[in-house]
XYZ file of C-alpha atoms in Angstrom:
488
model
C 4.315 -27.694 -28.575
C 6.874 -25.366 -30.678
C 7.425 -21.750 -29.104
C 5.979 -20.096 -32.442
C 2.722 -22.160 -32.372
C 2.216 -20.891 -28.823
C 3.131 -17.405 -29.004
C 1.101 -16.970 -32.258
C -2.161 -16.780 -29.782
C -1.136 -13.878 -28.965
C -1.871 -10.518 -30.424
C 1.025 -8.709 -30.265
C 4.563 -9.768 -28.822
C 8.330 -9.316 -30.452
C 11.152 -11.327 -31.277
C 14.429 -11.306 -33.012
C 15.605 -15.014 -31.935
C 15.480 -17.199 -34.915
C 15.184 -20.656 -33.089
C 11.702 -22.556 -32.504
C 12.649 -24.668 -29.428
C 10.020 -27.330 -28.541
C 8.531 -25.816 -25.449
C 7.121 -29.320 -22.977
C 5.917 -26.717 -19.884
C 5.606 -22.969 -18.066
C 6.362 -21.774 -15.471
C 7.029 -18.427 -13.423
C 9.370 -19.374 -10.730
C 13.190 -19.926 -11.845
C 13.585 -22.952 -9.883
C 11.132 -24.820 -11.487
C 12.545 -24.164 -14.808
C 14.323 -26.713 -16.916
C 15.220 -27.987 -20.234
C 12.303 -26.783 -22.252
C 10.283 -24.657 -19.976
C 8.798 -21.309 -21.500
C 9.985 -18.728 -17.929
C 7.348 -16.098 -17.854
C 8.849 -13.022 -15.875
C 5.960 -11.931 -13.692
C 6.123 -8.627 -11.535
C 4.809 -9.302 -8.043
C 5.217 -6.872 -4.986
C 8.139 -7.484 -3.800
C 10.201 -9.746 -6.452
C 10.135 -9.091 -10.371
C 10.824 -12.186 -12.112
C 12.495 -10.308 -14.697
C 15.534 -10.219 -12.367
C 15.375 -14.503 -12.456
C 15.130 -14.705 -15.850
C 18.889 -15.605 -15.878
C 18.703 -18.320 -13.460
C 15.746 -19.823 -15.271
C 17.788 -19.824 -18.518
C 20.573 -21.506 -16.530
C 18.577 -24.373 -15.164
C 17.623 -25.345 -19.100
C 14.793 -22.898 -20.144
C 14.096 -23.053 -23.459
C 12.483 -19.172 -24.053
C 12.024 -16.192 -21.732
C 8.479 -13.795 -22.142
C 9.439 -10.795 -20.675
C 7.927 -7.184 -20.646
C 10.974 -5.671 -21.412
C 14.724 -6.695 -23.036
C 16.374 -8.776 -20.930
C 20.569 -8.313 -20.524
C 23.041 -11.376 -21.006
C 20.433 -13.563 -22.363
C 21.006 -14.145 -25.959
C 21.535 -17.826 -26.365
C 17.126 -18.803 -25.839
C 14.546 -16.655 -27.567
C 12.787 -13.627 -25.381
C 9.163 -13.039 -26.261
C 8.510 -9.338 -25.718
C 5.144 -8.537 -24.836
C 3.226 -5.428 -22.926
C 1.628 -7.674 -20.045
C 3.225 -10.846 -19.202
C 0.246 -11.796 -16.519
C -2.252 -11.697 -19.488
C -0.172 -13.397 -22.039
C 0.437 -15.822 -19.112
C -3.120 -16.546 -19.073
C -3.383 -16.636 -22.576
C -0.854 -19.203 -23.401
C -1.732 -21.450 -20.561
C -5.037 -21.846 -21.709
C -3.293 -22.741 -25.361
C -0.503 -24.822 -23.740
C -3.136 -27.047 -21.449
C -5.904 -27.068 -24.170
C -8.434 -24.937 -22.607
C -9.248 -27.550 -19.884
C -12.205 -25.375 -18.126
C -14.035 -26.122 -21.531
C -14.301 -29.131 -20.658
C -15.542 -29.015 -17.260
C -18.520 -27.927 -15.697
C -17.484 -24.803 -13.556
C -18.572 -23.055 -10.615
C -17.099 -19.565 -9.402
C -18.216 -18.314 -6.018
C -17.396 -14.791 -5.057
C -18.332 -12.619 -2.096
C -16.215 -11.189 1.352
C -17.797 -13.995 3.625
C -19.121 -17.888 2.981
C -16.870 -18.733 0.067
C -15.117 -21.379 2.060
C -18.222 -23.044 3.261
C -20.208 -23.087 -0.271
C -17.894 -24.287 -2.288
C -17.673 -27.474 0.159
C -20.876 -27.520 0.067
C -21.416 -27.476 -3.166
C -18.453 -29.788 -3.711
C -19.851 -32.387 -1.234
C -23.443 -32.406 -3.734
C -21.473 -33.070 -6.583
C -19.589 -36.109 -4.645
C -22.861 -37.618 -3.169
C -24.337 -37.686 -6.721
C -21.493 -39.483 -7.821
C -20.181 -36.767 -9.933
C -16.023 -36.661 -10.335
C -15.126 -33.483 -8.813
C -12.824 -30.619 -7.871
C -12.481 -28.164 -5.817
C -9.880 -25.017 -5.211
C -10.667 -22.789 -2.242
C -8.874 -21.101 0.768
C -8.157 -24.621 2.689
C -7.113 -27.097 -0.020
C -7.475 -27.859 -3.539
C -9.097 -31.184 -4.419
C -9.401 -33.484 -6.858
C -11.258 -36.303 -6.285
C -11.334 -36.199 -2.781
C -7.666 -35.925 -2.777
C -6.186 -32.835 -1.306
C -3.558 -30.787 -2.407
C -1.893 -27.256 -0.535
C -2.529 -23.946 -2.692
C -0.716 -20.886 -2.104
C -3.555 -18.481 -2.413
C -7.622 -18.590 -2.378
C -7.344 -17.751 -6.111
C -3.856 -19.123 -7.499
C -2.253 -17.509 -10.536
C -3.949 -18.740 -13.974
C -0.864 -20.514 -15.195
C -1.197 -23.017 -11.705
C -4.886 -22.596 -12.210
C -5.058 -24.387 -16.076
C -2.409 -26.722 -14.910
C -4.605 -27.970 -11.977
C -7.534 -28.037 -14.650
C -5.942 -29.940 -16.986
C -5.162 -32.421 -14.025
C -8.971 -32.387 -13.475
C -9.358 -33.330 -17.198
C -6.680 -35.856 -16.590
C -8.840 -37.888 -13.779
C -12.091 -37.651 -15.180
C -13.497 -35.128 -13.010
C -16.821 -33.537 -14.352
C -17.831 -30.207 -12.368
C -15.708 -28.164 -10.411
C -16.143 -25.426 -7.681
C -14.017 -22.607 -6.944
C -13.596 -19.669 -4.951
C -13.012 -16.502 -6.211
C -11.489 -13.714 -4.294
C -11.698 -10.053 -5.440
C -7.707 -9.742 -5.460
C -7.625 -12.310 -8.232
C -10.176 -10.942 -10.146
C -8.666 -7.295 -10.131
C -5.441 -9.226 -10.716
C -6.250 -10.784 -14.020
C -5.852 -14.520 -12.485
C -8.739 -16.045 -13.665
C -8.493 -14.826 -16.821
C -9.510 -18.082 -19.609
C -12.003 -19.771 -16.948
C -15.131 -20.871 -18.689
C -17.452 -20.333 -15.308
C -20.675 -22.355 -16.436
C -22.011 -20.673 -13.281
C -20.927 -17.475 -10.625
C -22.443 -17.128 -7.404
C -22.486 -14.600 -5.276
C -22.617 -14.411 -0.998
C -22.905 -11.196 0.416
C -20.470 -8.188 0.552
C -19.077 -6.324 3.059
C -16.666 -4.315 4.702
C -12.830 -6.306 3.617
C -9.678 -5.763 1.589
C -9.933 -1.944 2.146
C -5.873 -1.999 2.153
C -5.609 -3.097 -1.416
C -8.962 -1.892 -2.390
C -8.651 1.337 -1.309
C -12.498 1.767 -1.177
C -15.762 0.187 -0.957
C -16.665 0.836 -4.644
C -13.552 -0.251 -6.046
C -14.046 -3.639 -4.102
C -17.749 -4.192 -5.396
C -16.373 -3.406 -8.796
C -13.255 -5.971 -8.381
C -16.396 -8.435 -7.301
C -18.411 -7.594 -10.207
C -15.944 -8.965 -12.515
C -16.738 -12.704 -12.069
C -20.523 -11.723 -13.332
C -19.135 -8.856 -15.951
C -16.761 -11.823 -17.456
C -19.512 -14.600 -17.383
C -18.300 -16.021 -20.994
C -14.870 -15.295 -19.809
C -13.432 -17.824 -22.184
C -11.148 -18.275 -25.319
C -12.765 -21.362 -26.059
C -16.813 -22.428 -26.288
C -19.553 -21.569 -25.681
C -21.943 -23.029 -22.971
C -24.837 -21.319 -21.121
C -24.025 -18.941 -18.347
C -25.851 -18.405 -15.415
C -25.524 -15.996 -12.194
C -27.011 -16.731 -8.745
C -27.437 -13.577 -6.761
C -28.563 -13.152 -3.139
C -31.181 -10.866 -3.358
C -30.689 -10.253 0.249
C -27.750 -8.091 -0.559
C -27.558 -4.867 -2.002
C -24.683 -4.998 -4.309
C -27.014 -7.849 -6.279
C -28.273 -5.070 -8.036
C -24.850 -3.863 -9.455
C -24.445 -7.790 -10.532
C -27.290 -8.014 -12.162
C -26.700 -4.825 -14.559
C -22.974 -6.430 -14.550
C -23.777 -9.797 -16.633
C -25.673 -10.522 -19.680
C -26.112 -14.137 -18.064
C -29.988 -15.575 -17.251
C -30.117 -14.583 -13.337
C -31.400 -17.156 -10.296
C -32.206 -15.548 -7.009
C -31.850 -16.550 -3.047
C -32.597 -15.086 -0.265
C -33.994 -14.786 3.397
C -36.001 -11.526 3.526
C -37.104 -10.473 -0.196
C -38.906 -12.552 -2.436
C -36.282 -14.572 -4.302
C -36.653 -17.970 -6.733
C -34.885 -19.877 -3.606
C -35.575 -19.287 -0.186
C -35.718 -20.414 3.136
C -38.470 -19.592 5.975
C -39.748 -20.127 9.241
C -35.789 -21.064 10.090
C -35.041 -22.065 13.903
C -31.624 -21.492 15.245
C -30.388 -23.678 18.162
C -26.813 -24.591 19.586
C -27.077 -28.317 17.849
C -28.282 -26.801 14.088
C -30.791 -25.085 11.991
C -34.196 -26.115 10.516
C -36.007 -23.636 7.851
C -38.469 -24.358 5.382
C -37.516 -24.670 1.711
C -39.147 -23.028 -1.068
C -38.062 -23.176 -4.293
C -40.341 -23.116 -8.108
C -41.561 -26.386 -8.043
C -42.113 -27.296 -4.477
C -41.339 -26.934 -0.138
C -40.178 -29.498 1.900
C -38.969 -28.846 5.575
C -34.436 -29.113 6.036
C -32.572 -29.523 9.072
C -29.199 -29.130 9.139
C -26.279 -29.651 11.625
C -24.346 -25.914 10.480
C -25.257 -23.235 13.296
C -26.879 -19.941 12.155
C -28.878 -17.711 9.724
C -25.361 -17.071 7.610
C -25.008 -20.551 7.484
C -28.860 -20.909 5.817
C -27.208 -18.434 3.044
C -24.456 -20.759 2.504
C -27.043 -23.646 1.956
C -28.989 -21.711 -0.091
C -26.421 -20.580 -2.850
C -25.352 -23.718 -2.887
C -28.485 -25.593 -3.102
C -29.262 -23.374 -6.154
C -25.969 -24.368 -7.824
C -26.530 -27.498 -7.373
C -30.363 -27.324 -8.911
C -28.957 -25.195 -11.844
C -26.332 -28.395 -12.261
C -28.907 -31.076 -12.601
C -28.491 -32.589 -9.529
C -31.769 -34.014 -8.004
C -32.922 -31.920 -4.767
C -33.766 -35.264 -2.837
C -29.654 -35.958 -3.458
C -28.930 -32.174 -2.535
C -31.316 -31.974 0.846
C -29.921 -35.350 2.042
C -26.409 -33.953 1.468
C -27.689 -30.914 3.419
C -28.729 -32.609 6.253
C -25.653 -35.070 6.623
C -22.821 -32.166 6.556
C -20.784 -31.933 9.550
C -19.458 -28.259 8.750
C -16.379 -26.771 7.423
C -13.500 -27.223 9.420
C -12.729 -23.662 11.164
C -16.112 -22.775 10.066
C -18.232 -22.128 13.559
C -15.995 -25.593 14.388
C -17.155 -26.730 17.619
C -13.643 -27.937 20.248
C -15.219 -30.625 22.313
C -12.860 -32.250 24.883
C -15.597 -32.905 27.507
C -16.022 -29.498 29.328
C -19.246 -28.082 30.476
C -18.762 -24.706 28.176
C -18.937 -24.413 24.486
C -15.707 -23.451 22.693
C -16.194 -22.226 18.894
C -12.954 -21.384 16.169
C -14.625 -19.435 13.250
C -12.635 -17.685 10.361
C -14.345 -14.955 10.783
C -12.227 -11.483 10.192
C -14.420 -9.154 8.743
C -16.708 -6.741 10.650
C -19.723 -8.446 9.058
C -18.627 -11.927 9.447
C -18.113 -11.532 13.209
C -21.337 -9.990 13.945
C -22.694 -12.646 12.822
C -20.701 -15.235 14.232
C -21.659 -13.666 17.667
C -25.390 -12.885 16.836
C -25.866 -16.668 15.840
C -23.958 -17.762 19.418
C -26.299 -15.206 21.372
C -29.045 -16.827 19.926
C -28.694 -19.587 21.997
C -26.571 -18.952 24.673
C -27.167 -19.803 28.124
C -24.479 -18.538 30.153
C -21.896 -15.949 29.098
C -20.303 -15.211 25.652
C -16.545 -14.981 25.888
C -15.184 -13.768 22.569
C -11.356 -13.815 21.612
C -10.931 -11.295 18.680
C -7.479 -9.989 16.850
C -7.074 -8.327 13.624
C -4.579 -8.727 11.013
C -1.389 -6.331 10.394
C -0.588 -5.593 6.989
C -3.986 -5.271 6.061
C -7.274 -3.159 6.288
C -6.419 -0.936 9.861
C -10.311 0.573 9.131
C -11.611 -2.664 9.754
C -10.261 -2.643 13.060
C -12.437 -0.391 15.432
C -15.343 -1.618 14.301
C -14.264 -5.429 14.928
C -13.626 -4.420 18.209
C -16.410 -2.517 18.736
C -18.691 -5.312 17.678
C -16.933 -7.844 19.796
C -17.377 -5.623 22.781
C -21.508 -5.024 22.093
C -22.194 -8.896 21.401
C -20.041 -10.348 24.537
C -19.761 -10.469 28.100
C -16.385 -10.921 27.837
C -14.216 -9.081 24.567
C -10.789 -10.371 24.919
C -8.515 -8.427 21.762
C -5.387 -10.481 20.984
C -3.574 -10.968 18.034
C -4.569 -12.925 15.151
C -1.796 -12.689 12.189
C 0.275 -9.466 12.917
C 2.867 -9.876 10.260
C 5.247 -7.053 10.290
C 3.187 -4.715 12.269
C 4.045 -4.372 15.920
C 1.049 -6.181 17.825
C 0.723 -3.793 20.360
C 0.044 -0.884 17.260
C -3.210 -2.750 16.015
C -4.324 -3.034 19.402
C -4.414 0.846 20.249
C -6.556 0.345 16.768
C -9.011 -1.920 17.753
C -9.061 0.260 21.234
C -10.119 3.627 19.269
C -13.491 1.975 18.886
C -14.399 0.713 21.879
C -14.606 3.820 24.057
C -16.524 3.119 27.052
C -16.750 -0.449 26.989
C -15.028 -3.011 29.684
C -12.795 -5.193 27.491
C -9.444 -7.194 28.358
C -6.564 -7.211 26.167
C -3.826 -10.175 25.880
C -1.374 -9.339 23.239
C -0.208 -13.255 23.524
C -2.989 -15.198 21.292
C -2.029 -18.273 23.542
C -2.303 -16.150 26.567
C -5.744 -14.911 25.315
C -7.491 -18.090 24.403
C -5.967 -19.952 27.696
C -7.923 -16.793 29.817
C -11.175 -17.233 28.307
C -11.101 -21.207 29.304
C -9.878 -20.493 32.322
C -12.830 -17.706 33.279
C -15.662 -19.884 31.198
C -18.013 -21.299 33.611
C -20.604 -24.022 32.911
C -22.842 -23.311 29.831
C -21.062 -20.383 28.419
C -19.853 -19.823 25.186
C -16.391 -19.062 23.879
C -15.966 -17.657 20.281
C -12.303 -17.749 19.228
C -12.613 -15.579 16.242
C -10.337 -14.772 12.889
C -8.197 -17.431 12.309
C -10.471 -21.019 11.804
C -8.707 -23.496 9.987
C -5.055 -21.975 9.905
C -2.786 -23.494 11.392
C -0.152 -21.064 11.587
C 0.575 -17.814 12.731
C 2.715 -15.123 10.909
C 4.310 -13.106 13.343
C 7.344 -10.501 11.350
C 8.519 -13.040 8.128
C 8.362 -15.955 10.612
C 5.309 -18.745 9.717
C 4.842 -19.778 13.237
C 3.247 -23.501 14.220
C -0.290 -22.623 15.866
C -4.185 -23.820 16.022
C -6.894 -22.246 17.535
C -8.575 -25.540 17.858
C -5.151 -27.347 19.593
C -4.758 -24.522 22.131
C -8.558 -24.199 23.134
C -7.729 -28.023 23.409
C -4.672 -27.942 25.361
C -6.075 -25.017 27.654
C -9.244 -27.224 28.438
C -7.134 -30.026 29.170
C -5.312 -28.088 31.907
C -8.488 -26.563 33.366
């Protein structure tokens, strides 16, 4: 495509270069530039791609976008606009041919069960025999084919290339999560949702957000830009949980037709008379046109949310509910989602994601539902991120166990021993151990489990790393609960 056809999508944008190079991709990191890339100069946090521009022009970029003039770079044309992120969007949409027009699209937003609805959701589609995609926190995948993504929400330029490889293979309907960082951030600017759900919100993100109502706000977005498109125009629909409070911000949010879920108030899709055990859930499902009893294998009332948003997704998509219930009731879990680490002991070892106030009380409601013996709980919080968040973690942790154990969980450039004396303000006159060594900590609560308790090993799930200063360190909750039952 020639620069000038591109750029002419946009509104406004400058330039005194008289050359029309053919431009054959985009990017917005200098080292994937090359002979005819369009370099978009993007300012993050801590690097301004302006300051790469010359590099990119070195490898063989064709044209710069910039927000500002750019020194030394005379011999490719620099596109001057006020906001390079949403011109980004903008021409990537252009450049790729608006592939979420041409896909049936799902966002899901909300501080806790992204993760485990969009594979659920994903897993309908696949059972149906729909062509599929998916773009979450653990993977991206196309076709059952995985791929690593940087972010839960990548930037929109890797977002309407990944698209466009959808088109590419076929794939019909596509779920994605949606996190309120990229939404404030303009990243999923040009996606044609077709449908937004929404989980629950609570306490997260404080250290970017600032405060509670700018988060809800930054959520609201998905349901405000329901139409959110530069291309189209199919039927939009929102799926609230009723359940949750900050459904009625959503629903004066979007002009979209509104489906409800939900556990306590009358909804269109609920579930009742739901039985928790240590081996799944049953509930009763009632929906517009009929009940029918469900038993699944995930663990929990949270988990009955999860099924519920998706199963109305799914219902909204056309997909038969016999297809969507047998799905339901075949789904192993999420991995690091309340993901059971059985290597033959006589105590029950869990690894859940969970890292938000509200997301660990329920993890450790749902295990004292049916536990036996004692609950063990290993519990860190994050550094560089919300320190509010981090009383009340421990605080919970302390009121729902036997046993608190505080660790760390990813303490980045914080000193571990700092967000520690955190967690400690709120847990004032409770026993609790602390391990600063997450090795050390999970390796304790093996060693002290006796038969028929429970261990929760909370905040980290499926990672497989730990980020300790700027080092990305090799480590597994599920390995080391492993390797520590091994050696008991």
């Amino acid at each position: 495509m020639e620069l000038k056809t591109l750029v002419n999508h946009l509104l406004n944008y400058k330039t005194d270069h008289g050359t029309n190079p053919e431009i054959t991709s985009i990017e917005m990191d200098s080292r994937a530039a090359g002979p005819g890339s369009l370099f978009v100069c993007i300012k993050g946090f801590t690097v301004d791609g302006h300051d790469y521009a010359g590099q990119a022009v070195k490898n063989g970029a064709a044209a710069v976008l910039a927000e500002k003039p750019l020194e030394g770079i005379d011999s490719v044309p620099v596109i001057l606009v006020n906001d390079t992120k949403r011109a980004m969007a903008v021409l990537a949409n252009v450049f790729y041919d608006y592939p979420t027009s041409k896909l049936h699209l799902i966002g899901i937003t909300g501080t806790n069960g992204k993760t485990t609805t969009s594979h659920l959701i994903e897993q309908i589609f696949s059972d149906a025999g729909k062509r599929t995609g998916m773009i979450g926190t653990i993977d991206m995948k196309i076709n059952g084919v995985s791929h690593k993504v940087s972010n839960t929400t990548p930037e929109s330029l890797f977002l309407q290339k990944a698209f466009k490889e959808m088109n590419d293979q076929g794939v019909e309907s596509a779920v994605m999560e949606v996190s309120s960082h990229a939404l404030d951030m303009g990243r999923v600017r040009g996606c044609d949702y077709d449908i937004a759900v929404f989980t629950n919100f609570t306490q997260d993100h404080l250290d970017y957000h600032k405060d509670m109502e700018t988060y809800l706000r930054a959520k609201g977005l998905l349901f405000a830009q329901l139409g959110n498109t530069y291309a189209g125009n199919k039927e939009k629909i929102a799926i609230l949980n009723r359940d949750d409070e900050a459904s009625k911000e959503f629903e004066k949010m979007t002009a979209a037709q509104i489906l409800t879920y939900g556990i306590e108030q009358k909804s269109d899709i609920m579930a009742k008379d739901i039985k928790v055990t240590g081996k799944g859930t049953s509930f009763t499902l009632v929906t517009p046109l009929e009940e029918r009893p469900v038993s699944i294998k995930l663990v929990g009332k949270f988990s009955v949310y999860n099924v519920l948003a998706a199963i109305s997704a799914t219902l909204l998509s056309g997909i038969p509910i016999d297809s969507i219930v047998k799905t339901m009731e075949n789904m192993n879990g999420v991995p690091g989602r309340f993901e059971t680490v059985d290597a033959g002991q006589s105590f029950t070892v869990i690894v859940d994601y969970a890292h938000t106030p509200d997301s660990l009380e329920n993890a450790l409601t749902t295990v004292n539902e049916f536990a036996v013996g004692k609950v063990i709980s290993v519990v860190g919080c994050g550094g560089d991120r919300d320190r509010t968040k981090r009383p009340l973690m421990a605080k919970i942790a302390a009121e729902h166990s036997d046993v608190a154990i505080f660790t760390s969980d990813n303490p980045r450039t914080e000193d571990p021993l700092a967000i520690l004396e955190d967690m400690k303000e709120g847990v004032q006159g409770y026993e609790y151990i602390i391990k600063p060594d997450r090795k050390d900590a999970i390796t304790y609560a093996v060693e002290i489990a006796d038969d028929n308790d429970i261990i929760l090993v909370a905040g980290k799930g499926h990672e497989t790393y730990q980020i300790i200063g700027k080092d990305v360190l090799d480590f597994d909750d599920r390995k080391v609960a492993a390797e520590a039952i091994g050696a008991k």
